[in-house]
Amino acid sequence: MSVYKRFPEIIEAARKAFAGEKTYFSLISGDSLDKISFYGIKNPQILRDLDEKYEITEDLTISNILILNNHGLDNSYLWHLIDKSGFSGTRIIWCRDNHLGEIANLRSVIEADFVIPAHSGCSNYLLNARSVRGPTVPWQMLYETAEMATRLRQTLGSPRQTRVFGGYMSYGFAKRTNFLSGLSQHADIFDIKLNSREKQDTEYFKMSREDILNQWLSYKTSIAVPINGDLSPRIAMGLCAGQTVLVSDEIQDLDMVFPPSLRNELGIFKFSPSAGIEELKSIARQAVQVFDEEGREGVLKRHAYAMENHTNERRIHTILQSVEKIADGRLAVVMQAYPDGVGMTVDYGNPDIRIAL
């Protein structure tokens, strides 16, 4: 099917999806490859303050919008199951791991109407003639923020460790693994925990959800290092825990999501992994100093910012609103060609891929 026929079909279907008094949407997990697995309907965070126009449902026969949360896996068969389910609305895929698994992502996005990347710097390869690439919507929160809010207030007066916290998977393919391993040799400043998926008996896999939240809340500052230029959810998670945060300058979307003025306000410290350990130690001490100087007020300020701007609920609303803007013409779509991809994408009047928050 040519793009000249495909594009009007996508837009017309999306217009119908948003035309009624209610827009019913469904959230599907891309981690379940051979069955349709819903999420969100029992999650109070996603349902909290839900726009009256949008209503979540697990009935795909009445759903107008389906958002597939892709985790870098091949969801081709899942789209086949969705087709058989009776769903006939607009299909959105949110590629939260488009910085990894390019072949699997390409197989997944080709069946969608709209593609929402989570990382803009490596999203051109997702372009194609069958789906519209919308604005980048970053993937941020790792854990249930309502639980974090409760635990944070319970522990406001508790002492915190001054060492920089970093909990990561020890991926052999990732350059950051060697970098983090090097930091762990400086245990006076950094508390780096590298966990292996092959060794399920390591400390991390024995921790309960509450234990993990408590771990975040027991440090004054943490460090965010990307696998492949990606904006790590650890930044928002650290802020939600009230921490100051060290962030690598290798993160490609950092300045668009956290511009310098906002970083200064929140206590986000940018560093270069290539600058050397002594400079990073100095920045780490600054981050701890800011935490100590701002105290309780700083903890609550950073937490409030994360809760307001970087929740799962906020991301779902942004995706729905962005697609609605494309459907009614507030965001124009053009054919765009890059060295690593050609296809339909939102036109912002310049070559930058903007981020929607």
Short mmCIF file of C-alpha atoms in Angstrom, two decimals:
data_model
loop_
_atom_site.label_atom_id
_atom_site.label_comp_id
_atom_site.label_asym_id
_atom_site.label_seq_id
_atom_site.Cartn_x
_atom_site.Cartn_y
_atom_site.Cartn_z
CA MET A 1 0.00 0.00 0.00
CA SER A 2 1.44 3.41 -0.96
CA VAL A 3 1.88 6.17 1.61
CA TYR A 4 -0.57 8.29 -0.41
CA LYS A 5 -3.34 5.87 0.47
CA ARG A 6 -2.08 4.86 3.91
CA PHE A 7 -1.77 8.37 5.36
CA PRO A 8 -5.41 9.47 4.79
CA GLU A 9 -6.59 6.19 6.28
CA ILE A 10 -4.51 6.71 9.43
CA ILE A 11 -5.72 10.29 9.91
CA GLU A 12 -9.38 9.50 9.22
CA ALA A 13 -9.36 6.63 11.72
CA ALA A 14 -7.68 8.80 14.34
CA ARG A 15 -10.21 11.58 13.84
CA LYS A 16 -13.01 9.13 14.46
CA ALA A 17 -11.25 7.84 17.57
CA PHE A 18 -11.32 11.28 19.15
CA ALA A 19 -14.64 12.47 17.72
CA GLY A 20 -16.97 11.19 20.42
CA GLU A 21 -17.68 12.54 23.88
CA LYS A 22 -15.51 9.71 25.24
CA THR A 23 -12.31 8.27 23.84
CA TYR A 24 -11.79 4.73 25.13
CA PHE A 25 -8.19 3.56 25.21
CA SER A 26 -6.43 0.33 26.15
CA LEU A 27 -2.90 -0.22 27.43
CA ILE A 28 -1.19 -3.41 26.25
CA SER A 29 2.12 -4.79 27.51
CA GLY A 30 4.62 -5.63 24.78
CA ASP A 31 6.43 -7.98 27.16
CA SER A 32 3.76 -10.68 26.67
CA LEU A 33 4.63 -11.90 23.19
CA ASP A 34 1.98 -14.62 22.76
CA LYS A 35 -1.02 -13.18 24.59
CA ILE A 36 -2.81 -9.87 25.06
CA SER A 37 -1.85 -8.59 28.49
CA PHE A 38 -3.50 -5.42 29.76
CA TYR A 39 -2.08 -3.06 32.33
CA GLY A 40 -3.14 0.17 33.97
CA ILE A 41 -6.82 -0.43 34.64
CA LYS A 42 -6.20 -1.22 38.31
CA ASN A 43 -3.32 1.21 38.66
CA PRO A 44 -4.43 4.24 40.69
CA GLN A 45 -1.49 6.27 39.38
CA ILE A 46 -2.65 5.99 35.77
CA LEU A 47 -6.29 6.55 36.71
CA ARG A 48 -5.53 9.50 39.01
CA ASP A 49 -6.89 12.78 37.59
CA LEU A 50 -7.64 11.08 34.28
CA ASP A 51 -8.93 13.58 31.75
CA GLU A 52 -12.71 13.23 31.60
CA LYS A 53 -12.51 12.73 27.85
CA TYR A 54 -10.39 9.59 28.17
CA GLU A 55 -11.53 6.33 29.69
CA ILE A 56 -9.42 3.20 30.04
CA THR A 57 -10.92 -0.15 29.06
CA GLU A 58 -9.94 -3.77 28.54
CA ASP A 59 -12.75 -4.33 26.05
CA LEU A 60 -11.04 -4.09 22.68
CA THR A 61 -14.34 -4.20 20.82
CA ILE A 62 -15.21 -0.70 22.13
CA SER A 63 -11.70 0.69 22.46
CA ASN A 64 -10.88 3.61 20.12
CA ILE A 65 -7.15 3.75 20.86
CA LEU A 66 -4.68 0.99 21.69
CA ILE A 67 -1.26 1.87 23.12
CA LEU A 68 1.23 -0.98 22.91
CA ASN A 69 4.10 -0.50 25.36
CA ASN A 70 7.02 -1.96 23.43
CA HIS A 71 10.13 -3.00 25.36
CA GLY A 72 12.43 -3.62 22.41
CA LEU A 73 10.90 -7.01 21.61
CA ASP A 74 9.36 -8.29 18.37
CA ASN A 75 5.61 -7.74 18.81
CA SER A 76 4.59 -8.94 15.33
CA TYR A 77 2.54 -11.87 16.62
CA LEU A 78 0.95 -9.71 19.30
CA TRP A 79 -0.41 -7.39 16.61
CA HIS A 80 -1.86 -10.49 14.93
CA LEU A 81 -3.68 -11.39 18.17
CA ILE A 82 -4.93 -7.83 18.49
CA ASP A 83 -6.34 -8.01 14.95
CA LYS A 84 -8.20 -11.21 15.85
CA SER A 85 -9.56 -9.67 19.07
CA GLY A 86 -12.03 -7.43 17.27
CA PHE A 87 -10.10 -4.21 17.80
CA SER A 88 -10.61 -1.80 14.89
CA GLY A 89 -9.34 1.50 16.27
CA THR A 90 -6.09 3.46 16.08
CA ARG A 91 -2.93 1.57 16.96
CA ILE A 92 -0.10 3.34 18.76
CA ILE A 93 3.22 1.80 19.71
CA TRP A 94 5.32 3.49 22.40
CA CYS A 95 8.89 2.33 21.80
CA ARG A 96 10.42 2.86 25.20
CA ASP A 97 13.62 0.98 24.21
CA ASN A 98 14.19 2.21 20.67
CA HIS A 99 17.87 2.69 21.57
CA LEU A 100 18.19 -1.12 21.52
CA GLY A 101 16.86 -4.05 19.46
CA GLU A 102 16.54 -2.26 16.12
CA ILE A 103 15.41 -5.29 14.09
CA ALA A 104 12.73 -6.26 16.63
CA ASN A 105 11.54 -2.65 16.80
CA LEU A 106 11.28 -2.42 13.01
CA ARG A 107 9.14 -5.54 12.91
CA SER A 108 6.90 -4.10 15.61
CA VAL A 109 6.36 -0.54 14.34
CA ILE A 110 5.37 -1.53 10.81
CA GLU A 111 1.99 -2.74 12.10
CA ALA A 112 1.20 0.47 14.02
CA ASP A 113 -0.55 3.66 12.90
CA PHE A 114 1.53 5.92 15.11
CA VAL A 115 5.03 5.36 16.47
CA ILE A 116 6.05 7.18 19.64
CA PRO A 117 9.78 6.89 20.37
CA ALA A 118 11.14 7.28 23.89
CA HIS A 119 14.61 8.37 22.72
CA SER A 120 14.78 10.94 19.92
CA GLY A 121 18.46 10.70 19.02
CA CYS A 122 18.11 7.19 17.62
CA SER A 123 14.57 7.21 16.26
CA ASN A 124 15.09 7.96 12.56
CA TYR A 125 15.43 4.27 11.73
CA LEU A 126 11.82 3.79 12.87
CA LEU A 127 10.56 5.88 9.96
CA ASN A 128 8.48 3.97 7.42
CA ALA A 129 5.69 4.41 4.90
CA ARG A 130 3.01 2.65 6.96
CA SER A 131 3.06 4.57 10.26
CA VAL A 132 3.49 8.15 11.43
CA ARG A 133 6.34 8.88 13.81
CA GLY A 134 5.00 11.25 16.44
CA PRO A 135 6.91 13.34 18.97
CA THR A 136 9.30 11.69 21.39
CA VAL A 137 7.71 10.86 24.75
CA PRO A 138 10.44 9.88 27.23
CA TRP A 139 10.14 6.78 29.35
CA GLN A 140 10.74 7.91 32.93
CA MET A 141 9.23 6.29 36.02
CA LEU A 142 10.42 2.85 37.09
CA TYR A 143 8.20 2.22 40.10
CA GLU A 144 4.79 3.08 41.47
CA THR A 145 5.13 6.75 42.38
CA ALA A 146 2.24 6.70 44.87
CA GLU A 147 4.17 4.16 46.95
CA MET A 148 7.27 6.32 46.71
CA ALA A 149 5.33 9.37 47.91
CA THR A 150 4.09 7.51 50.99
CA ARG A 151 7.50 6.10 51.88
CA LEU A 152 9.26 9.42 51.29
CA ARG A 153 7.11 11.20 53.84
CA GLN A 154 7.59 8.39 56.32
CA THR A 155 11.38 8.66 56.01
CA LEU A 156 11.85 12.44 55.74
CA GLY A 157 13.68 12.61 59.04
CA SER A 158 15.81 9.52 58.46
CA PRO A 159 19.56 9.85 57.77
CA ARG A 160 20.81 9.12 54.26
CA GLN A 161 24.09 7.79 52.90
CA THR A 162 26.51 10.28 51.37
CA ARG A 163 27.89 7.84 48.81
CA VAL A 164 26.54 8.08 45.25
CA PHE A 165 24.05 5.29 44.57
CA GLY A 166 24.07 3.39 41.28
CA GLY A 167 22.10 0.18 40.79
CA TYR A 168 22.57 -1.36 37.32
CA MET A 169 22.43 -4.57 35.34
CA SER A 170 25.88 -5.78 34.34
CA TYR A 171 25.37 -5.99 30.58
CA GLY A 172 28.49 -7.32 28.85
CA PHE A 173 27.67 -5.45 25.62
CA ALA A 174 27.36 -2.03 27.32
CA LYS A 175 30.33 0.33 27.54
CA ARG A 176 28.91 1.72 30.77
CA THR A 177 29.51 -1.60 32.59
CA ASN A 178 33.28 -1.06 32.59
CA PHE A 179 32.81 2.57 33.59
CA LEU A 180 30.57 1.66 36.54
CA SER A 181 32.87 -1.17 37.52
CA GLY A 182 35.67 1.37 37.69
CA LEU A 183 33.60 3.63 39.93
CA SER A 184 32.96 0.75 42.31
CA GLN A 185 36.70 0.72 43.05
CA HIS A 186 36.20 4.09 44.75
CA ALA A 187 33.81 2.89 47.44
CA ASP A 188 34.46 5.95 49.61
CA ILE A 189 32.44 8.05 47.12
CA PHE A 190 30.39 5.61 45.02
CA ASP A 191 28.12 2.74 46.01
CA ILE A 192 27.75 0.93 42.69
CA LYS A 193 25.71 -2.28 42.59
CA LEU A 194 26.15 -4.32 39.39
CA ASN A 195 23.64 -7.14 39.09
CA SER A 196 23.74 -10.05 36.64
CA ARG A 197 20.58 -11.48 35.07
CA GLU A 198 22.37 -14.81 34.85
CA LYS A 199 22.86 -14.87 38.62
CA GLN A 200 19.35 -14.61 40.02
CA ASP A 201 20.63 -15.15 43.56
CA THR A 202 22.28 -11.71 43.68
CA GLU A 203 21.07 -9.16 46.22
CA TYR A 204 18.84 -7.21 43.81
CA PHE A 205 16.69 -10.21 42.84
CA LYS A 206 16.05 -11.01 46.50
CA MET A 207 14.70 -7.52 47.20
CA SER A 208 11.00 -6.83 47.58
CA ARG A 209 9.35 -3.83 45.95
CA GLU A 210 9.39 -2.05 49.31
CA ASP A 211 13.09 -2.87 49.72
CA ILE A 212 13.87 -1.27 46.36
CA LEU A 213 11.97 1.90 47.21
CA ASN A 214 13.70 2.07 50.59
CA GLN A 215 17.06 1.69 48.87
CA TRP A 216 16.40 4.73 46.70
CA LEU A 217 15.31 6.69 49.77
CA SER A 218 18.44 5.86 51.74
CA TYR A 219 20.84 7.90 49.54
CA LYS A 220 21.38 11.62 49.09
CA THR A 221 22.44 11.36 45.45
CA SER A 222 22.57 8.88 42.56
CA ILE A 223 24.17 8.56 39.13
CA ALA A 224 22.58 8.05 35.69
CA VAL A 225 24.70 6.53 32.90
CA PRO A 226 23.11 5.51 29.55
CA ILE A 227 23.52 2.27 27.61
CA ASN A 228 23.35 3.99 24.23
CA GLY A 229 22.67 7.70 24.66
CA ASP A 230 19.29 6.97 26.25
CA LEU A 231 17.59 9.17 28.81
CA SER A 232 17.67 6.95 31.87
CA PRO A 233 14.54 6.65 34.04
CA ARG A 234 16.96 6.80 36.96
CA ILE A 235 17.00 10.60 36.71
CA ALA A 236 13.29 10.97 37.43
CA MET A 237 13.43 8.15 39.97
CA GLY A 238 16.26 9.85 41.83
CA LEU A 239 14.36 13.14 41.85
CA CYS A 240 11.21 11.37 43.02
CA ALA A 241 13.25 10.03 45.95
CA GLY A 242 14.34 13.59 46.72
CA GLN A 243 17.94 13.02 45.60
CA THR A 244 20.32 15.25 43.73
CA VAL A 245 21.45 13.42 40.59
CA LEU A 246 24.66 13.04 38.58
CA VAL A 247 23.94 12.64 34.84
CA SER A 248 26.26 11.70 31.99
CA ASP A 249 26.68 14.12 29.10
CA GLU A 250 26.29 11.09 26.80
CA ILE A 251 22.49 11.29 27.32
CA GLN A 252 21.24 12.69 24.02
CA ASP A 253 17.86 14.08 25.13
CA LEU A 254 19.11 15.52 28.42
CA ASP A 255 19.01 19.22 27.50
CA MET A 256 15.53 18.95 25.95
CA VAL A 257 14.00 17.28 29.01
CA PHE A 258 16.21 18.83 31.67
CA PRO A 259 17.61 22.13 30.32
CA PRO A 260 20.46 23.82 32.24
CA SER A 261 18.19 26.21 34.17
CA LEU A 262 16.04 23.31 35.40
CA ARG A 263 19.12 21.26 36.28
CA ASN A 264 20.42 24.11 38.41
CA GLU A 265 17.09 24.41 40.19
CA LEU A 266 16.75 20.70 40.92
CA GLY A 267 20.35 19.79 41.70
CA ILE A 268 21.09 17.77 38.56
CA PHE A 269 24.82 17.72 37.88
CA LYS A 270 26.12 17.01 34.37
CA PHE A 271 29.46 15.20 34.05
CA SER A 272 31.61 13.69 31.34
CA PRO A 273 32.69 10.05 31.80
CA SER A 274 35.91 10.88 29.95
CA ALA A 275 36.89 13.70 32.33
CA GLY A 276 38.47 11.42 34.90
CA ILE A 277 37.62 10.07 38.34
CA GLU A 278 38.89 13.07 40.34
CA GLU A 279 36.60 15.51 38.55
CA LEU A 280 33.65 13.16 38.99
CA LYS A 281 34.44 12.84 42.70
CA SER A 282 34.42 16.63 42.97
CA ILE A 283 31.02 16.83 41.25
CA ALA A 284 29.71 14.08 43.55
CA ARG A 285 30.76 16.09 46.61
CA GLN A 286 28.97 19.15 45.19
CA ALA A 287 25.79 17.09 44.74
CA VAL A 288 25.93 15.91 48.36
CA GLN A 289 26.62 19.46 49.54
CA VAL A 290 23.57 20.81 47.69
CA PHE A 291 21.44 18.04 49.20
CA ASP A 292 22.65 18.94 52.70
CA GLU A 293 22.20 22.69 52.21
CA GLU A 294 18.66 22.39 50.87
CA GLY A 295 17.65 19.69 53.34
CA ARG A 296 13.99 18.76 53.71
CA GLU A 297 12.86 21.61 51.46
CA GLY A 298 15.05 20.38 48.61
CA VAL A 299 13.86 16.79 48.99
CA LEU A 300 10.22 17.85 48.76
CA LYS A 301 10.92 20.23 45.85
CA ARG A 302 12.56 17.53 43.74
CA HIS A 303 9.92 14.98 44.68
CA ALA A 304 7.07 17.36 43.80
CA TYR A 305 8.66 18.11 40.42
CA ALA A 306 8.96 14.42 39.53
CA MET A 307 5.41 13.66 40.65
CA GLU A 308 4.06 16.53 38.57
CA ASN A 309 6.07 15.98 35.41
CA HIS A 310 7.37 12.42 35.13
CA THR A 311 4.65 9.96 36.02
CA ASN A 312 3.33 7.15 33.85
CA GLU A 313 -0.05 8.90 33.85
CA ARG A 314 1.51 12.06 32.45
CA ARG A 315 3.14 10.08 29.66
CA ILE A 316 -0.10 8.31 28.67
CA HIS A 317 -1.93 11.64 28.52
CA THR A 318 0.86 13.14 26.41
CA ILE A 319 0.69 10.28 23.92
CA LEU A 320 -3.09 10.57 23.56
CA GLN A 321 -2.99 14.36 23.23
CA SER A 322 -0.13 14.26 20.71
CA VAL A 323 -1.96 11.81 18.44
CA GLU A 324 -5.13 13.88 18.71
CA LYS A 325 -3.17 16.96 17.58
CA ILE A 326 -1.89 15.04 14.56
CA ALA A 327 -5.40 13.80 13.78
CA ASP A 328 -6.98 17.27 13.80
CA GLY A 329 -4.13 18.95 11.93
CA ARG A 330 -2.52 20.93 14.75
CA LEU A 331 0.63 18.91 14.09
CA ALA A 332 1.44 18.48 10.38
CA VAL A 333 2.93 15.30 8.92
CA VAL A 334 5.52 15.18 6.14
CA MET A 335 7.62 12.59 4.37
CA GLN A 336 11.17 12.90 5.67
CA ALA A 337 14.40 11.23 4.59
CA TYR A 338 17.42 10.64 6.80
CA PRO A 339 20.45 8.40 6.16
CA ASP A 340 18.96 5.79 8.48
CA GLY A 341 15.27 6.03 7.63
CA VAL A 342 12.57 7.39 5.30
CA GLY A 343 8.91 7.81 6.17
CA MET A 344 6.10 9.85 7.68
CA THR A 345 6.90 12.06 10.63
CA VAL A 346 5.58 15.10 12.47
CA ASP A 347 6.81 18.37 10.95
CA TYR A 348 7.97 20.98 13.43
CA GLY A 349 9.36 23.31 10.80
CA ASN A 350 12.97 22.31 11.50
CA PRO A 351 15.03 19.10 11.50
CA ASP A 352 14.91 18.69 15.29
CA ILE A 353 12.70 15.98 16.74
CA ARG A 354 10.87 17.70 19.58
CA ILE A 355 10.01 16.07 22.85
CA ALA A 356 6.52 16.10 24.31
CA LEU A 357 6.25 16.22 28.11
#
